[in-house]
Amino acid sequence: MPVHLLTLVLSVFFGLAVGIIPGLTATMSVALLTGLTFGFPREIAVISLIGVYVGALSGGGQAGILLNIPGTPSSAATVLDGYPMNKQGKAGLAIFLATAASALGTIISVFFVLFLTPPLSRLGLEFLSFEFFLLALFGIVICGNLSSGGTAVKGWIAGFFGLAISTVGLDTIVAYPRFSFGNTNLMAGLQLIPLMIAIFGIPEILKVFVKTNEQRLEEIKFKIKDGISVLRKNIKVIGRGGLIGTFIGIIPGVGEDIGGWLSYWSTKSSSKTPENFGKGEPAGVIAVESGSNACIGGALIPLLSLGVPGSTSAAVMLAAFIMHGYRPGPLLMSDTPELLYQVAIFLLLASISMFLIARLITRFSVKILVVKKEILMPIVFVFCILGAFLVRGSFFDAQLVLIAGFVGFLLSYAKFPPAPLLLGLVLGRMAESNMLRGLLLSGGSFMPIFQRPIATFFFIVILFLIVTQIPFVKNWFSNLRKKKNKEA
């Protein structure tokens, strides 16, 4: 129906616009729209919520590619190869690959939503406290390895610094104030969005006035067939990202961040030229976007079958579904079976619409490259401060951007990668609360880690990732890889 299609297009466009603006996340966009859909018919409400969810998660990559400032936390990994592609004059190609991979990753997850919802949801239920704690550490270690430019220790330091910052505020178990010094703003904790804007945005703005001799970027126009050719070469990357993102999305509370990073790590690990990643490798952009967007469908699987959201955005979706009279959970197929098929169809249409609308937006967004950075960055600075303020309407958050931005600039100057720090902030609460809960249940013992298969698996993988960064072990693996490539 025309009304349904118009609603879908407007919702996806709104989501893309929100995602592109640093600080306005997918969760926020869904939350903003939930209240507005109160009086809508149920189908229209579901269409609009799914459209804005898909659009916002996809839009975050454009800001990262063009400005080196991710629009959403989940697009932080896109910056690793997306911004170097921009510096090579391939911003249009990078955005095309990002949006196409986002759409294809979402489409892959749709099939899992339809056919594998009940059996795959049981996998998420196998994750208990220590599994979630180790999963958070796993994400930070991977992120540190991938974003540090060969110096993994710096990446780990940044990641665990983010974990430390996340402990500011009330304790997650007994609500005891920590590092707040009697300040009520600090008792509420340091908010993720202002810190994300600060550590990515402010250093990039300040660099413009330090590097006065930097040349303006020139966009190299590309043909659609060239972009399609790159996608064909990386079809395995898209498939792998779709599978990884879906399975990560199923795990309650994890979200799109780890889905994108894990997809990037697996792609780099299996590549014959891993040294190209972080320098403008198209496969890196494709891996992140397909993995993070596949989490959309994955996060909806436990929501629909068990009533347990797989991410924070899905949690807002759950509230919206209940508000409109749906009952996600074990009784879904007997009470409101149409919701499953509506979600699958609307996800499919939203991903296609997102790609087409993003193609139109790209024609205008790449024009940013012709604007002098000395003019552009002060405008970006205003949006950064505004984005931080709008999250809670707090002047403290705006002040936090300035203070944390200066610290972020110092870390950037010392070559500490910002992405692990951000991921540490994102996963900090999850890691701390689950570690403390696990210790309370086990009487202060870490032994359950070695008594549960999934926890043991993550512990071994984390240990492997750390050991393989020891110089002589790293050289041995590098020589082994070169030997295999020669034989091939």
PDB file of C-alpha atoms in Angstrom, residues 147-394:
ATOM      1  CA  SER A 147      43.105  -1.076  15.558  1.00  0.00           C
ATOM      2  CA  SER A 148      46.562  -0.554  17.041  1.00  0.00           C
ATOM      3  CA  GLY A 149      48.567  -0.620  13.813  1.00  0.00           C
ATOM      4  CA  GLY A 150      50.781  -3.494  14.948  1.00  0.00           C
ATOM      5  CA  THR A 151      51.249  -2.360  18.559  1.00  0.00           C
ATOM      6  CA  ALA A 152      48.586  -4.435  20.301  1.00  0.00           C
ATOM      7  CA  VAL A 153      49.679  -3.348  23.784  1.00  0.00           C
ATOM      8  CA  LYS A 154      48.594   0.224  23.044  1.00  0.00           C
ATOM      9  CA  GLY A 155      45.224  -1.046  21.871  1.00  0.00           C
ATOM     10  CA  TRP A 156      44.781  -3.114  25.039  1.00  0.00           C
ATOM     11  CA  ILE A 157      45.804  -0.167  27.236  1.00  0.00           C
ATOM     12  CA  ALA A 158      43.222   2.018  25.500  1.00  0.00           C
ATOM     13  CA  GLY A 159      40.556  -0.693  25.855  1.00  0.00           C
ATOM     14  CA  PHE A 160      41.148  -1.261  29.551  1.00  0.00           C
ATOM     15  CA  PHE A 161      41.326   2.504  30.093  1.00  0.00           C
ATOM     16  CA  GLY A 162      37.796   2.596  28.649  1.00  0.00           C
ATOM     17  CA  LEU A 163      36.804  -0.182  31.059  1.00  0.00           C
ATOM     18  CA  ALA A 164      38.224   1.844  33.963  1.00  0.00           C
ATOM     19  CA  ILE A 165      36.312   4.976  32.929  1.00  0.00           C
ATOM     20  CA  SER A 166      33.079   2.960  32.775  1.00  0.00           C
ATOM     21  CA  THR A 167      33.380   2.267  36.523  1.00  0.00           C
ATOM     22  CA  VAL A 168      32.771   5.947  37.364  1.00  0.00           C
ATOM     23  CA  GLY A 169      29.363   6.266  39.020  1.00  0.00           C
ATOM     24  CA  LEU A 170      27.208   3.905  41.038  1.00  0.00           C
ATOM     25  CA  ASP A 171      28.301   0.304  41.475  1.00  0.00           C
ATOM     26  CA  THR A 172      26.212  -2.037  39.296  1.00  0.00           C
ATOM     27  CA  ILE A 173      25.422  -4.437  42.167  1.00  0.00           C
ATOM     28  CA  VAL A 174      25.017  -2.452  45.402  1.00  0.00           C
ATOM     29  CA  ALA A 175      24.802   1.098  43.941  1.00  0.00           C
ATOM     30  CA  TYR A 176      27.819   2.371  45.895  1.00  0.00           C
ATOM     31  CA  PRO A 177      29.206   5.639  44.412  1.00  0.00           C
ATOM     32  CA  ARG A 178      32.732   5.399  42.991  1.00  0.00           C
ATOM     33  CA  PHE A 179      35.073   8.149  41.769  1.00  0.00           C
ATOM     34  CA  SER A 180      32.201  10.650  41.947  1.00  0.00           C
ATOM     35  CA  PHE A 181      33.747  12.929  44.634  1.00  0.00           C
ATOM     36  CA  GLY A 182      30.283  13.957  45.766  1.00  0.00           C
ATOM     37  CA  ASN A 183      29.337  15.249  42.293  1.00  0.00           C
ATOM     38  CA  THR A 184      25.810  14.128  41.345  1.00  0.00           C
ATOM     39  CA  ASN A 185      26.631  14.285  37.634  1.00  0.00           C
ATOM     40  CA  LEU A 186      29.509  11.842  38.127  1.00  0.00           C
ATOM     41  CA  MET A 187      27.306   9.566  40.244  1.00  0.00           C
ATOM     42  CA  ALA A 188      25.187   8.977  37.146  1.00  0.00           C
ATOM     43  CA  GLY A 189      28.325   7.795  35.345  1.00  0.00           C
ATOM     44  CA  LEU A 190      30.163   9.219  32.353  1.00  0.00           C
ATOM     45  CA  GLN A 191      27.769   8.945  29.426  1.00  0.00           C
ATOM     46  CA  LEU A 192      28.836   6.978  26.352  1.00  0.00           C
ATOM     47  CA  ILE A 193      27.717   9.404  23.630  1.00  0.00           C
ATOM     48  CA  PRO A 194      29.554  12.536  24.890  1.00  0.00           C
ATOM     49  CA  LEU A 195      32.709  10.453  25.381  1.00  0.00           C
ATOM     50  CA  MET A 196      32.387   8.905  21.912  1.00  0.00           C
ATOM     51  CA  ILE A 197      32.070  12.363  20.372  1.00  0.00           C
ATOM     52  CA  ALA A 198      34.997  13.605  22.451  1.00  0.00           C
ATOM     53  CA  ILE A 199      37.533  10.876  21.678  1.00  0.00           C
ATOM     54  CA  PHE A 200      36.733  10.738  17.954  1.00  0.00           C
ATOM     55  CA  GLY A 201      35.468  14.214  17.106  1.00  0.00           C
ATOM     56  CA  ILE A 202      37.494  16.747  19.093  1.00  0.00           C
ATOM     57  CA  PRO A 203      40.953  15.293  18.155  1.00  0.00           C
ATOM     58  CA  GLU A 204      39.942  15.352  14.484  1.00  0.00           C
ATOM     59  CA  ILE A 205      38.831  18.984  14.800  1.00  0.00           C
ATOM     60  CA  LEU A 206      42.030  20.039  16.572  1.00  0.00           C
ATOM     61  CA  LYS A 207      44.227  18.239  14.024  1.00  0.00           C
ATOM     62  CA  VAL A 208      42.903  20.563  11.311  1.00  0.00           C
ATOM     63  CA  PHE A 209      44.475  23.557  13.025  1.00  0.00           C
ATOM     64  CA  VAL A 210      47.714  21.694  13.757  1.00  0.00           C
ATOM     65  CA  LYS A 211      48.229  20.321  10.225  1.00  0.00           C
ATOM     66  CA  THR A 212      47.868  23.526   8.242  1.00  0.00           C
ATOM     67  CA  ASN A 213      49.653  22.097   5.191  1.00  0.00           C
ATOM     68  CA  GLU A 214      47.227  19.207   4.689  1.00  0.00           C
ATOM     69  CA  GLN A 215      45.898  19.049   1.145  1.00  0.00           C
ATOM     70  CA  ARG A 216      42.196  19.096   0.429  1.00  0.00           C
ATOM     71  CA  LEU A 217      40.808  15.687  -0.506  1.00  0.00           C
ATOM     72  CA  GLU A 218      39.698  15.174  -4.078  1.00  0.00           C
ATOM     73  CA  GLU A 219      36.932  12.681  -4.709  1.00  0.00           C
ATOM     74  CA  ILE A 220      37.602  10.174  -7.487  1.00  0.00           C
ATOM     75  CA  LYS A 221      34.313   9.371  -9.194  1.00  0.00           C
ATOM     76  CA  PHE A 222      33.569   5.676  -9.491  1.00  0.00           C
ATOM     77  CA  LYS A 223      31.186   3.667 -11.600  1.00  0.00           C
ATOM     78  CA  ILE A 224      28.512   1.488 -10.047  1.00  0.00           C
ATOM     79  CA  LYS A 225      29.843  -1.530 -11.910  1.00  0.00           C
ATOM     80  CA  ASP A 226      33.215  -1.044 -10.189  1.00  0.00           C
ATOM     81  CA  GLY A 227      31.523  -1.115  -6.782  1.00  0.00           C
ATOM     82  CA  ILE A 228      29.543  -4.221  -7.762  1.00  0.00           C
ATOM     83  CA  SER A 229      32.778  -5.839  -8.919  1.00  0.00           C
ATOM     84  CA  VAL A 230      34.354  -5.241  -5.491  1.00  0.00           C
ATOM     85  CA  LEU A 231      31.260  -6.718  -3.809  1.00  0.00           C
ATOM     86  CA  ARG A 232      31.458  -9.826  -6.002  1.00  0.00           C
ATOM     87  CA  LYS A 233      35.095 -10.361  -5.023  1.00  0.00           C
ATOM     88  CA  ASN A 234      34.081 -10.140  -1.367  1.00  0.00           C
ATOM     89  CA  ILE A 235      30.918 -12.241  -1.449  1.00  0.00           C
ATOM     90  CA  LYS A 236      32.434 -14.632   1.104  1.00  0.00           C
ATOM     91  CA  VAL A 237      33.169 -11.679   3.391  1.00  0.00           C
ATOM     92  CA  ILE A 238      29.505 -10.603   3.218  1.00  0.00           C
ATOM     93  CA  GLY A 239      28.277 -14.143   3.913  1.00  0.00           C
ATOM     94  CA  ARG A 240      30.679 -14.573   6.817  1.00  0.00           C
ATOM     95  CA  GLY A 241      29.743 -11.173   8.250  1.00  0.00           C
ATOM     96  CA  GLY A 242      26.047 -11.973   7.946  1.00  0.00           C
ATOM     97  CA  LEU A 243      26.450 -15.258   9.811  1.00  0.00           C
ATOM     98  CA  ILE A 244      28.696 -13.827  12.536  1.00  0.00           C
ATOM     99  CA  GLY A 245      26.482 -10.779  13.040  1.00  0.00           C
ATOM    100  CA  THR A 246      23.333 -12.881  13.300  1.00  0.00           C
ATOM    101  CA  PHE A 247      24.801 -15.245  15.872  1.00  0.00           C
ATOM    102  CA  ILE A 248      26.270 -12.372  17.926  1.00  0.00           C
ATOM    103  CA  GLY A 249      22.934 -10.534  17.763  1.00  0.00           C
ATOM    104  CA  ILE A 250      21.180 -13.562  19.253  1.00  0.00           C
ATOM    105  CA  ILE A 251      23.216 -13.272  22.465  1.00  0.00           C
ATOM    106  CA  PRO A 252      21.156 -10.969  24.737  1.00  0.00           C
ATOM    107  CA  GLY A 253      22.700  -7.630  25.634  1.00  0.00           C
ATOM    108  CA  VAL A 254      25.768  -7.803  23.363  1.00  0.00           C
ATOM    109  CA  GLY A 255      24.680  -5.677  20.418  1.00  0.00           C
ATOM    110  CA  GLU A 256      26.113  -4.570  17.093  1.00  0.00           C
ATOM    111  CA  ASP A 257      29.541  -3.394  18.268  1.00  0.00           C
ATOM    112  CA  ILE A 258      31.022  -6.851  18.825  1.00  0.00           C
ATOM    113  CA  GLY A 259      29.297  -8.174  15.689  1.00  0.00           C
ATOM    114  CA  GLY A 260      31.174  -5.667  13.513  1.00  0.00           C
ATOM    115  CA  TRP A 261      34.532  -6.146  15.249  1.00  0.00           C
ATOM    116  CA  LEU A 262      34.316  -9.957  15.204  1.00  0.00           C
ATOM    117  CA  SER A 263      33.441  -9.950  11.509  1.00  0.00           C
ATOM    118  CA  TYR A 264      36.396  -7.619  10.822  1.00  0.00           C
ATOM    119  CA  TRP A 265      38.755  -9.839  12.823  1.00  0.00           C
ATOM    120  CA  SER A 266      37.679 -13.036  11.052  1.00  0.00           C
ATOM    121  CA  THR A 267      38.041 -11.371   7.642  1.00  0.00           C
ATOM    122  CA  LYS A 268      41.494 -10.016   8.411  1.00  0.00           C
ATOM    123  CA  SER A 269      42.609 -13.354   9.893  1.00  0.00           C
ATOM    124  CA  SER A 270      41.561 -15.291   6.800  1.00  0.00           C
ATOM    125  CA  SER A 271      42.913 -12.739   4.306  1.00  0.00           C
ATOM    126  CA  LYS A 272      46.028 -13.424   2.229  1.00  0.00           C
ATOM    127  CA  THR A 273      47.011  -9.761   2.655  1.00  0.00           C
ATOM    128  CA  PRO A 274      46.204  -8.864   6.302  1.00  0.00           C
ATOM    129  CA  GLU A 275      48.789  -6.071   6.184  1.00  0.00           C
ATOM    130  CA  ASN A 276      46.432  -4.056   3.922  1.00  0.00           C
ATOM    131  CA  PHE A 277      43.770  -3.782   6.618  1.00  0.00           C
ATOM    132  CA  GLY A 278      43.664  -0.386   8.302  1.00  0.00           C
ATOM    133  CA  LYS A 279      45.100   1.237   5.168  1.00  0.00           C
ATOM    134  CA  GLY A 280      41.954   1.449   3.046  1.00  0.00           C
ATOM    135  CA  GLU A 281      41.059  -2.215   2.443  1.00  0.00           C
ATOM    136  CA  PRO A 282      37.515  -2.458   0.958  1.00  0.00           C
ATOM    137  CA  ALA A 283      37.008  -5.895   2.536  1.00  0.00           C
ATOM    138  CA  GLY A 284      37.405  -4.263   5.969  1.00  0.00           C
ATOM    139  CA  VAL A 285      34.510  -1.855   5.347  1.00  0.00           C
ATOM    140  CA  ILE A 286      32.354  -4.647   3.921  1.00  0.00           C
ATOM    141  CA  ALA A 287      33.086  -6.990   6.840  1.00  0.00           C
ATOM    142  CA  VAL A 288      32.185  -4.445   9.527  1.00  0.00           C
ATOM    143  CA  GLU A 289      28.977  -3.212   7.925  1.00  0.00           C
ATOM    144  CA  SER A 290      27.650  -6.664   7.010  1.00  0.00           C
ATOM    145  CA  GLY A 291      28.463  -7.978  10.493  1.00  0.00           C
ATOM    146  CA  SER A 292      26.996  -5.083  12.474  1.00  0.00           C
ATOM    147  CA  ASN A 293      23.800  -4.847  10.412  1.00  0.00           C
ATOM    148  CA  ALA A 294      23.192  -8.589  10.512  1.00  0.00           C
ATOM    149  CA  CYS A 295      22.920  -8.088  14.281  1.00  0.00           C
ATOM    150  CA  ILE A 296      19.591  -6.326  13.635  1.00  0.00           C
ATOM    151  CA  GLY A 297      17.896  -9.564  12.630  1.00  0.00           C
ATOM    152  CA  GLY A 298      19.910 -11.539  15.161  1.00  0.00           C
ATOM    153  CA  ALA A 299      18.829  -9.263  18.028  1.00  0.00           C
ATOM    154  CA  LEU A 300      15.180  -9.646  17.018  1.00  0.00           C
ATOM    155  CA  ILE A 301      15.334 -13.465  17.135  1.00  0.00           C
ATOM    156  CA  PRO A 302      15.425 -13.829  20.957  1.00  0.00           C
ATOM    157  CA  LEU A 303      13.064 -10.837  21.225  1.00  0.00           C
ATOM    158  CA  LEU A 304      10.394 -12.539  19.130  1.00  0.00           C
ATOM    159  CA  SER A 305      10.785 -16.098  20.427  1.00  0.00           C
ATOM    160  CA  LEU A 306      11.643 -15.495  24.101  1.00  0.00           C
ATOM    161  CA  GLY A 307      10.770 -11.865  24.798  1.00  0.00           C
ATOM    162  CA  VAL A 308      14.459 -11.205  25.555  1.00  0.00           C
ATOM    163  CA  PRO A 309      16.007  -8.366  23.455  1.00  0.00           C
ATOM    164  CA  GLY A 310      19.410  -9.002  21.916  1.00  0.00           C
ATOM    165  CA  SER A 311      20.560  -5.356  22.046  1.00  0.00           C
ATOM    166  CA  THR A 312      19.628  -2.013  23.582  1.00  0.00           C
ATOM    167  CA  SER A 313      17.836  -0.969  20.384  1.00  0.00           C
ATOM    168  CA  ALA A 314      15.920  -4.250  20.411  1.00  0.00           C
ATOM    169  CA  ALA A 315      14.978  -3.564  24.054  1.00  0.00           C
ATOM    170  CA  VAL A 316      13.296  -0.326  22.958  1.00  0.00           C
ATOM    171  CA  MET A 317      11.623  -2.255  20.131  1.00  0.00           C
ATOM    172  CA  LEU A 318      10.268  -4.745  22.686  1.00  0.00           C
ATOM    173  CA  ALA A 319       8.647  -1.919  24.664  1.00  0.00           C
ATOM    174  CA  ALA A 320       7.165  -0.533  21.441  1.00  0.00           C
ATOM    175  CA  PHE A 321       5.742  -3.927  20.411  1.00  0.00           C
ATOM    176  CA  ILE A 322       4.117  -4.391  23.813  1.00  0.00           C
ATOM    177  CA  MET A 323       2.717  -0.841  23.648  1.00  0.00           C
ATOM    178  CA  HIS A 324       1.017  -1.715  20.364  1.00  0.00           C
ATOM    179  CA  GLY A 325      -0.545  -4.914  21.683  1.00  0.00           C
ATOM    180  CA  TYR A 326       1.932  -7.552  20.510  1.00  0.00           C
ATOM    181  CA  ARG A 327       3.214 -10.246  22.875  1.00  0.00           C
ATOM    182  CA  PRO A 328       6.747 -11.308  21.889  1.00  0.00           C
ATOM    183  CA  GLY A 329       7.809 -14.534  23.589  1.00  0.00           C
ATOM    184  CA  PRO A 330       6.936 -18.238  23.623  1.00  0.00           C
ATOM    185  CA  LEU A 331       3.230 -17.478  22.930  1.00  0.00           C
ATOM    186  CA  LEU A 332       3.952 -15.287  19.888  1.00  0.00           C
ATOM    187  CA  MET A 333       3.024 -17.889  17.274  1.00  0.00           C
ATOM    188  CA  SER A 334      -0.286 -18.646  18.971  1.00  0.00           C
ATOM    189  CA  ASP A 335      -1.294 -15.071  19.890  1.00  0.00           C
ATOM    190  CA  THR A 336       0.108 -12.778  17.181  1.00  0.00           C
ATOM    191  CA  PRO A 337       1.881 -14.945  14.567  1.00  0.00           C
ATOM    192  CA  GLU A 338       1.651 -12.173  11.970  1.00  0.00           C
ATOM    193  CA  LEU A 339       4.344 -10.170  13.797  1.00  0.00           C
ATOM    194  CA  LEU A 340       7.115 -12.605  12.804  1.00  0.00           C
ATOM    195  CA  TYR A 341       6.286 -12.329   9.102  1.00  0.00           C
ATOM    196  CA  GLN A 342       5.747  -8.575   9.284  1.00  0.00           C
ATOM    197  CA  VAL A 343       9.163  -8.099  10.885  1.00  0.00           C
ATOM    198  CA  ALA A 344      10.859 -10.291   8.245  1.00  0.00           C
ATOM    199  CA  ILE A 345       9.164  -8.568   5.291  1.00  0.00           C
ATOM    200  CA  PHE A 346       9.693  -5.059   6.660  1.00  0.00           C
ATOM    201  CA  LEU A 347      13.362  -5.800   7.412  1.00  0.00           C
ATOM    202  CA  LEU A 348      13.828  -6.916   3.812  1.00  0.00           C
ATOM    203  CA  LEU A 349      12.088  -3.842   2.382  1.00  0.00           C
ATOM    204  CA  ALA A 350      13.862  -1.489   4.809  1.00  0.00           C
ATOM    205  CA  SER A 351      17.301  -2.786   3.828  1.00  0.00           C
ATOM    206  CA  ILE A 352      16.543  -2.292   0.122  1.00  0.00           C
ATOM    207  CA  SER A 353      15.099   1.177   0.758  1.00  0.00           C
ATOM    208  CA  MET A 354      18.105   2.092   2.891  1.00  0.00           C
ATOM    209  CA  PHE A 355      20.512   1.239   0.077  1.00  0.00           C
ATOM    210  CA  LEU A 356      18.557   3.254  -2.518  1.00  0.00           C
ATOM    211  CA  ILE A 357      18.071   6.290  -0.252  1.00  0.00           C
ATOM    212  CA  ALA A 358      21.707   6.180   0.897  1.00  0.00           C
ATOM    213  CA  ARG A 359      22.794   6.261  -2.767  1.00  0.00           C
ATOM    214  CA  LEU A 360      20.850   9.506  -3.229  1.00  0.00           C
ATOM    215  CA  ILE A 361      22.203  11.022   0.000  1.00  0.00           C
ATOM    216  CA  THR A 362      25.791  10.130  -0.941  1.00  0.00           C
ATOM    217  CA  ARG A 363      25.672  12.453  -3.951  1.00  0.00           C
ATOM    218  CA  PHE A 364      25.305  15.347  -1.533  1.00  0.00           C
ATOM    219  CA  SER A 365      27.274  14.079   1.476  1.00  0.00           C
ATOM    220  CA  VAL A 366      30.517  13.610  -0.512  1.00  0.00           C
ATOM    221  CA  LYS A 367      30.352  17.329  -1.342  1.00  0.00           C
ATOM    222  CA  ILE A 368      31.670  17.807   2.202  1.00  0.00           C
ATOM    223  CA  LEU A 369      35.088  16.917   0.778  1.00  0.00           C
ATOM    224  CA  VAL A 370      35.278  20.084  -1.322  1.00  0.00           C
ATOM    225  CA  VAL A 371      34.739  22.317   1.726  1.00  0.00           C
ATOM    226  CA  LYS A 372      37.893  23.573   3.411  1.00  0.00           C
ATOM    227  CA  LYS A 373      38.402  21.795   6.705  1.00  0.00           C
ATOM    228  CA  GLU A 374      39.138  25.111   8.417  1.00  0.00           C
ATOM    229  CA  ILE A 375      35.533  26.066   7.586  1.00  0.00           C
ATOM    230  CA  LEU A 376      33.951  22.629   7.973  1.00  0.00           C
ATOM    231  CA  MET A 377      35.373  21.593  11.340  1.00  0.00           C
ATOM    232  CA  PRO A 378      34.029  24.537  13.389  1.00  0.00           C
ATOM    233  CA  ILE A 379      30.563  23.592  12.065  1.00  0.00           C
ATOM    234  CA  VAL A 380      31.208  19.946  13.006  1.00  0.00           C
ATOM    235  CA  PHE A 381      32.309  21.153  16.457  1.00  0.00           C
ATOM    236  CA  VAL A 382      28.933  22.851  16.977  1.00  0.00           C
ATOM    237  CA  PHE A 383      27.119  19.631  15.995  1.00  0.00           C
ATOM    238  CA  CYS A 384      29.339  17.638  18.354  1.00  0.00           C
ATOM    239  CA  ILE A 385      28.476  19.852  21.322  1.00  0.00           C
ATOM    240  CA  LEU A 386      24.804  19.901  20.321  1.00  0.00           C
ATOM    241  CA  GLY A 387      24.702  16.116  19.891  1.00  0.00           C
ATOM    242  CA  ALA A 388      26.195  15.593  23.354  1.00  0.00           C
ATOM    243  CA  PHE A 389      23.729  18.050  24.925  1.00  0.00           C
ATOM    244  CA  LEU A 390      20.641  16.519  23.275  1.00  0.00           C
ATOM    245  CA  VAL A 391      21.221  13.047  24.773  1.00  0.00           C
ATOM    246  CA  ARG A 392      20.029  14.115  28.223  1.00  0.00           C
ATOM    247  CA  GLY A 393      19.644  17.870  27.905  1.00  0.00           C
ATOM    248  CA  SER A 394      22.639  18.217  30.221  1.00  0.00           C
TER     249      SER A 394
END
